[in-house]
Every structure is written in structure tokens, then in C-alpha cells.
Amino acid sequence: MTLGDETGKRLYQTEFSNCHGYLRLVNYTPPHDVEKQQELVEGLGMHTDMSCITIVYQDSVGGLQMRSKEGKWIDITPCEDLLVVNIGDLMQAWSNERLRSSEHRVVLRKLVNRVSLAFFLLFEDEKAILAPQEIVGEGNCRRYKSFKCSEYLKFRQSNEVGKFEKIGYTVKDFAGLKAASIR
């Protein structure tokens, strides 16, 4: 709807009909001295999600923070009846940055485990991600080169034991176009 009611309806069938997703249960275990530490303890450093969208349920412990456009960290207070919906990198590239992937992190402040449940919706692996011309807009340049969903996921995967994704890397690092853009 943000991209225009008619545009959204028309593109849904061609662009999003074969999406798939996965559900992840995430358990953050704080260090034993988390309450005594002067510095912030990150359960997961600043990152963006690789997905089109991510739907998150966080327990009452809290700790999820989003970065504002001004660069400030904002606490996302947990609420029993609410889900957090994040725009991910794939949607940012597909929408030519009309929708922005949200930078976020998890901080640990209490000596209890923090649990969240996250559902990640992704394009099919072999889909070429390229903003449709009607999304780019007449006279505007594409901000991303075309790429396959699976190629970006592989780029973000980490070989480090215990880590799933490279923290801090985004779709701009992978497929972002510089000043010499294509149309």
C-alpha cells in the first residue's frame, strides 16, 4: 500500500507469489556479570535483516533497539499483544529504497535469558531482485544492480562458528550502485 494501492496489487502476484519463509527461535544468554558492566552488552550487534520482511515476537525481557534516521538507538518496548515488523534488505533493494531496511540490535541488561521468535519472509532462491521500473519511477536511477536472492544470502552467511550472518554487511555492500547508475 505504501507503494500505491494499484501498483501493490498488480505486483504482488508477479513478484511475491512464490516467497518462502522460516521461523527461528532465538535465545540470548547474558554473561554472568551483565548487571555490573558499565558498557552496553550486545546480544546481537547492529545489523539489518536479509529478508523481505521479518516479523518478531519478543518476550517481556526486552532489549530490542532500532536505529532512527538520526542515528539514535530507540528501545522497542515489548508488549504481549504486539509483533514487530521489520523491512529487510531484499525489500529495500526491490523497492529501490522507497522502503528502508531497519538497522537494529539486541542489548542485554538483565541476568536472565532473552527469547524471541522471528519469522523471515524471503523471495524464492533463484529470483532476480531488481526494482520494477514503475517502482523506480520515471527519471530516477536504480540504486541496486540485479542479483539473485540466493547469491545475497550466501554473501551474508558467515563461516564463523556460532554465527549465521555477517553483522554489519548490507545489501548496499553487495549490490549497491555508485554514482554511475543504470536505469
Short mmCIF file of C-alpha atoms in Angstrom, two decimals:
data_model
loop_
_atom_site.label_atom_id
_atom_site.label_comp_id
_atom_site.label_asym_id
_atom_site.label_seq_id
_atom_site.Cartn_x
_atom_site.Cartn_y
_atom_site.Cartn_z
CA MET A 1 0.00 0.00 0.00
CA THR A 2 2.93 2.34 0.66
CA LEU A 3 3.97 1.95 -2.97
CA GLY A 4 0.46 2.67 -4.25
CA ASP A 5 -2.67 0.54 -3.96
CA GLU A 6 -2.96 -0.47 -7.61
CA THR A 7 0.79 -0.99 -8.01
CA GLY A 8 0.89 -3.20 -4.92
CA LYS A 9 -1.99 -5.39 -6.08
CA ARG A 10 -0.55 -5.78 -9.58
CA LEU A 11 2.99 -6.58 -8.44
CA TYR A 12 2.01 -8.90 -5.62
CA GLN A 13 1.18 -11.78 -7.97
CA THR A 14 4.27 -11.43 -10.15
CA GLU A 15 6.84 -10.53 -7.53
CA PHE A 16 5.76 -12.09 -4.23
CA SER A 17 3.63 -15.15 -5.03
CA ASN A 18 6.50 -17.65 -4.59
CA CYS A 19 8.05 -16.29 -1.42
CA HIS A 20 9.01 -18.67 1.35
CA GLY A 21 9.97 -18.21 4.95
CA TYR A 22 11.49 -19.72 8.01
CA LEU A 23 10.90 -19.39 11.72
CA ARG A 24 13.75 -19.04 14.20
CA LEU A 25 13.67 -19.25 17.98
CA VAL A 26 16.49 -17.09 19.33
CA ASN A 27 17.86 -17.44 22.86
CA TYR A 28 20.23 -14.76 24.14
CA THR A 29 22.19 -15.82 27.24
CA PRO A 30 23.74 -12.88 29.10
CA PRO A 31 27.21 -13.01 30.65
CA HIS A 32 27.16 -13.59 34.40
CA ASP A 33 28.22 -10.02 35.15
CA VAL A 34 25.80 -8.26 32.75
CA GLU A 35 24.17 -6.17 35.50
CA LYS A 36 27.58 -4.95 36.80
CA GLN A 37 29.05 -3.98 33.44
CA GLN A 38 29.40 -0.29 32.73
CA GLU A 39 29.26 -0.77 28.97
CA LEU A 40 26.33 -1.99 26.94
CA VAL A 41 26.28 -5.77 26.41
CA GLU A 42 25.15 -6.63 22.91
CA GLY A 43 23.30 -9.89 22.45
CA LEU A 44 23.48 -9.32 18.70
CA GLY A 45 25.28 -6.33 17.20
CA MET A 46 23.81 -3.78 14.82
CA HIS A 47 22.54 -5.42 11.66
CA THR A 48 19.80 -5.42 9.08
CA ASP A 49 17.78 -8.50 8.21
CA MET A 50 18.42 -10.29 4.93
CA SER A 51 14.70 -10.90 4.34
CA CYS A 52 11.90 -9.06 2.56
CA ILE A 53 10.16 -8.65 5.90
CA THR A 54 10.75 -10.03 9.38
CA ILE A 55 8.02 -10.47 11.97
CA VAL A 56 9.32 -10.61 15.56
CA TYR A 57 7.76 -11.56 18.87
CA GLN A 58 9.97 -10.64 21.82
CA ASP A 59 9.49 -11.82 25.38
CA SER A 60 8.99 -9.43 28.30
CA VAL A 61 12.75 -9.09 28.93
CA GLY A 62 13.11 -6.60 26.08
CA GLY A 63 16.37 -5.42 24.65
CA LEU A 64 15.42 -4.87 21.01
CA GLN A 65 16.54 -1.47 19.74
CA MET A 66 16.05 0.23 16.37
CA ARG A 67 18.25 2.97 14.98
CA SER A 68 16.43 6.15 13.98
CA LYS A 69 17.26 8.10 10.81
CA GLU A 70 19.20 10.46 13.09
CA GLY A 71 21.35 7.56 14.36
CA LYS A 72 19.86 7.30 17.87
CA TRP A 73 19.03 3.91 19.40
CA ILE A 74 15.37 3.59 20.39
CA ASP A 75 14.14 0.86 22.75
CA ILE A 76 11.29 -1.23 21.36
CA THR A 77 9.31 -1.95 24.50
CA PRO A 78 7.87 -5.47 24.46
CA CYS A 79 4.10 -5.75 24.54
CA GLU A 80 2.28 -9.05 24.89
CA ASP A 81 -0.17 -8.38 22.06
CA LEU A 82 2.17 -6.78 19.53
CA LEU A 83 4.56 -8.00 16.87
CA VAL A 84 7.46 -6.02 15.44
CA VAL A 85 7.61 -5.92 11.64
CA ASN A 86 10.96 -5.03 10.05
CA ILE A 87 11.64 -4.24 6.42
CA GLY A 88 14.65 -6.30 5.29
CA ASP A 89 17.43 -5.84 2.77
CA LEU A 90 15.70 -7.72 -0.05
CA MET A 91 12.69 -5.40 0.17
CA GLN A 92 14.95 -2.33 0.32
CA ALA A 93 16.65 -3.37 -2.92
CA TRP A 94 13.40 -4.44 -4.62
CA SER A 95 11.71 -1.13 -3.69
CA ASN A 96 14.73 0.90 -4.83
CA GLU A 97 14.99 2.23 -1.25
CA ARG A 98 11.43 3.51 -1.12
CA LEU A 99 11.23 1.12 1.84
CA ARG A 100 14.25 1.13 4.18
CA SER A 101 15.77 -1.91 5.84
CA SER A 102 15.79 -1.24 9.57
CA GLU A 103 19.07 -1.20 11.47
CA HIS A 104 18.58 -2.87 14.82
CA ARG A 105 20.37 -4.72 17.60
CA VAL A 106 19.69 -6.63 20.79
CA VAL A 107 21.14 -5.46 24.09
CA LEU A 108 21.22 -7.46 27.30
CA ARG A 109 20.64 -5.67 30.61
CA LYS A 110 19.41 -8.38 32.97
CA LEU A 111 20.77 -11.67 34.25
CA VAL A 112 18.04 -13.69 32.50
CA ASN A 113 17.81 -15.29 29.10
CA ARG A 114 16.06 -13.24 26.44
CA VAL A 115 13.96 -15.19 23.96
CA SER A 116 12.45 -14.01 20.71
CA LEU A 117 10.62 -15.68 17.86
CA ALA A 118 11.34 -14.35 14.36
CA PHE A 119 9.71 -15.20 11.04
CA PHE A 120 11.71 -14.25 7.94
CA LEU A 121 9.91 -13.94 4.58
CA LEU A 122 12.19 -14.22 1.53
CA PHE A 123 11.92 -14.30 -2.23
CA GLU A 124 12.48 -17.68 -3.87
CA ASP A 125 16.19 -18.53 -4.15
CA GLU A 126 16.55 -18.06 -7.92
CA LYS A 127 14.50 -14.87 -8.18
CA ALA A 128 16.34 -11.96 -9.76
CA ILE A 129 15.95 -8.98 -7.45
CA LEU A 130 15.53 -5.80 -9.48
CA ALA A 131 13.21 -2.91 -8.70
CA PRO A 132 10.40 -2.77 -11.28
CA GLN A 133 10.53 0.38 -13.42
CA GLU A 134 7.20 1.59 -12.03
CA ILE A 135 8.72 1.44 -8.51
CA VAL A 136 11.94 3.19 -9.61
CA GLY A 137 9.90 5.97 -11.23
CA GLU A 138 10.41 7.91 -14.40
CA GLY A 139 13.61 9.93 -14.39
CA ASN A 140 15.03 8.12 -11.36
CA CYS A 141 18.02 5.78 -11.32
CA ARG A 142 18.18 2.26 -9.97
CA ARG A 143 20.14 2.06 -6.74
CA TYR A 144 20.93 -1.67 -6.99
CA LYS A 145 22.18 -3.95 -9.72
CA SER A 146 20.18 -7.10 -10.40
CA PHE A 147 21.09 -10.10 -8.22
CA LYS A 148 19.69 -13.49 -7.25
CA CYS A 149 18.22 -13.87 -3.79
CA SER A 150 20.40 -16.95 -3.10
CA GLU A 151 23.56 -15.02 -4.03
CA TYR A 152 22.81 -12.36 -1.44
CA LEU A 153 22.01 -14.91 1.26
CA LYS A 154 25.31 -16.67 0.53
CA PHE A 155 27.13 -13.32 0.75
CA ARG A 156 25.64 -12.66 4.19
CA GLN A 157 26.30 -16.13 5.62
CA SER A 158 29.25 -16.33 7.93
CA ASN A 159 31.72 -19.18 8.31
CA GLU A 160 32.32 -18.31 11.96
CA VAL A 161 31.20 -20.96 14.41
CA GLY A 162 28.01 -19.87 16.18
CA LYS A 163 27.26 -17.04 13.75
CA PHE A 164 24.65 -17.14 11.00
CA GLU A 165 25.20 -13.86 9.21
CA LYS A 166 27.90 -11.27 8.75
CA ILE A 167 26.89 -8.50 11.11
CA GLY A 168 27.15 -5.03 9.62
CA TYR A 169 27.06 -6.03 5.94
CA THR A 170 24.03 -4.90 3.96
CA VAL A 171 22.55 -5.17 0.51
CA LYS A 172 24.30 -1.88 -0.36
CA ASP A 173 27.66 -3.60 0.19
CA PHE A 174 26.59 -6.44 -2.10
CA ALA A 175 24.64 -4.86 -4.95
CA GLY A 176 24.53 -1.11 -4.38
CA LEU A 177 25.31 1.06 -7.37
CA LYS A 178 27.58 4.08 -7.09
CA ALA A 179 27.14 7.33 -8.99
CA ALA A 180 27.36 5.55 -12.36
CA SER A 181 23.88 4.05 -12.15
CA ILE A 182 21.86 2.07 -14.66
CA ARG A 183 18.28 2.82 -15.50
#
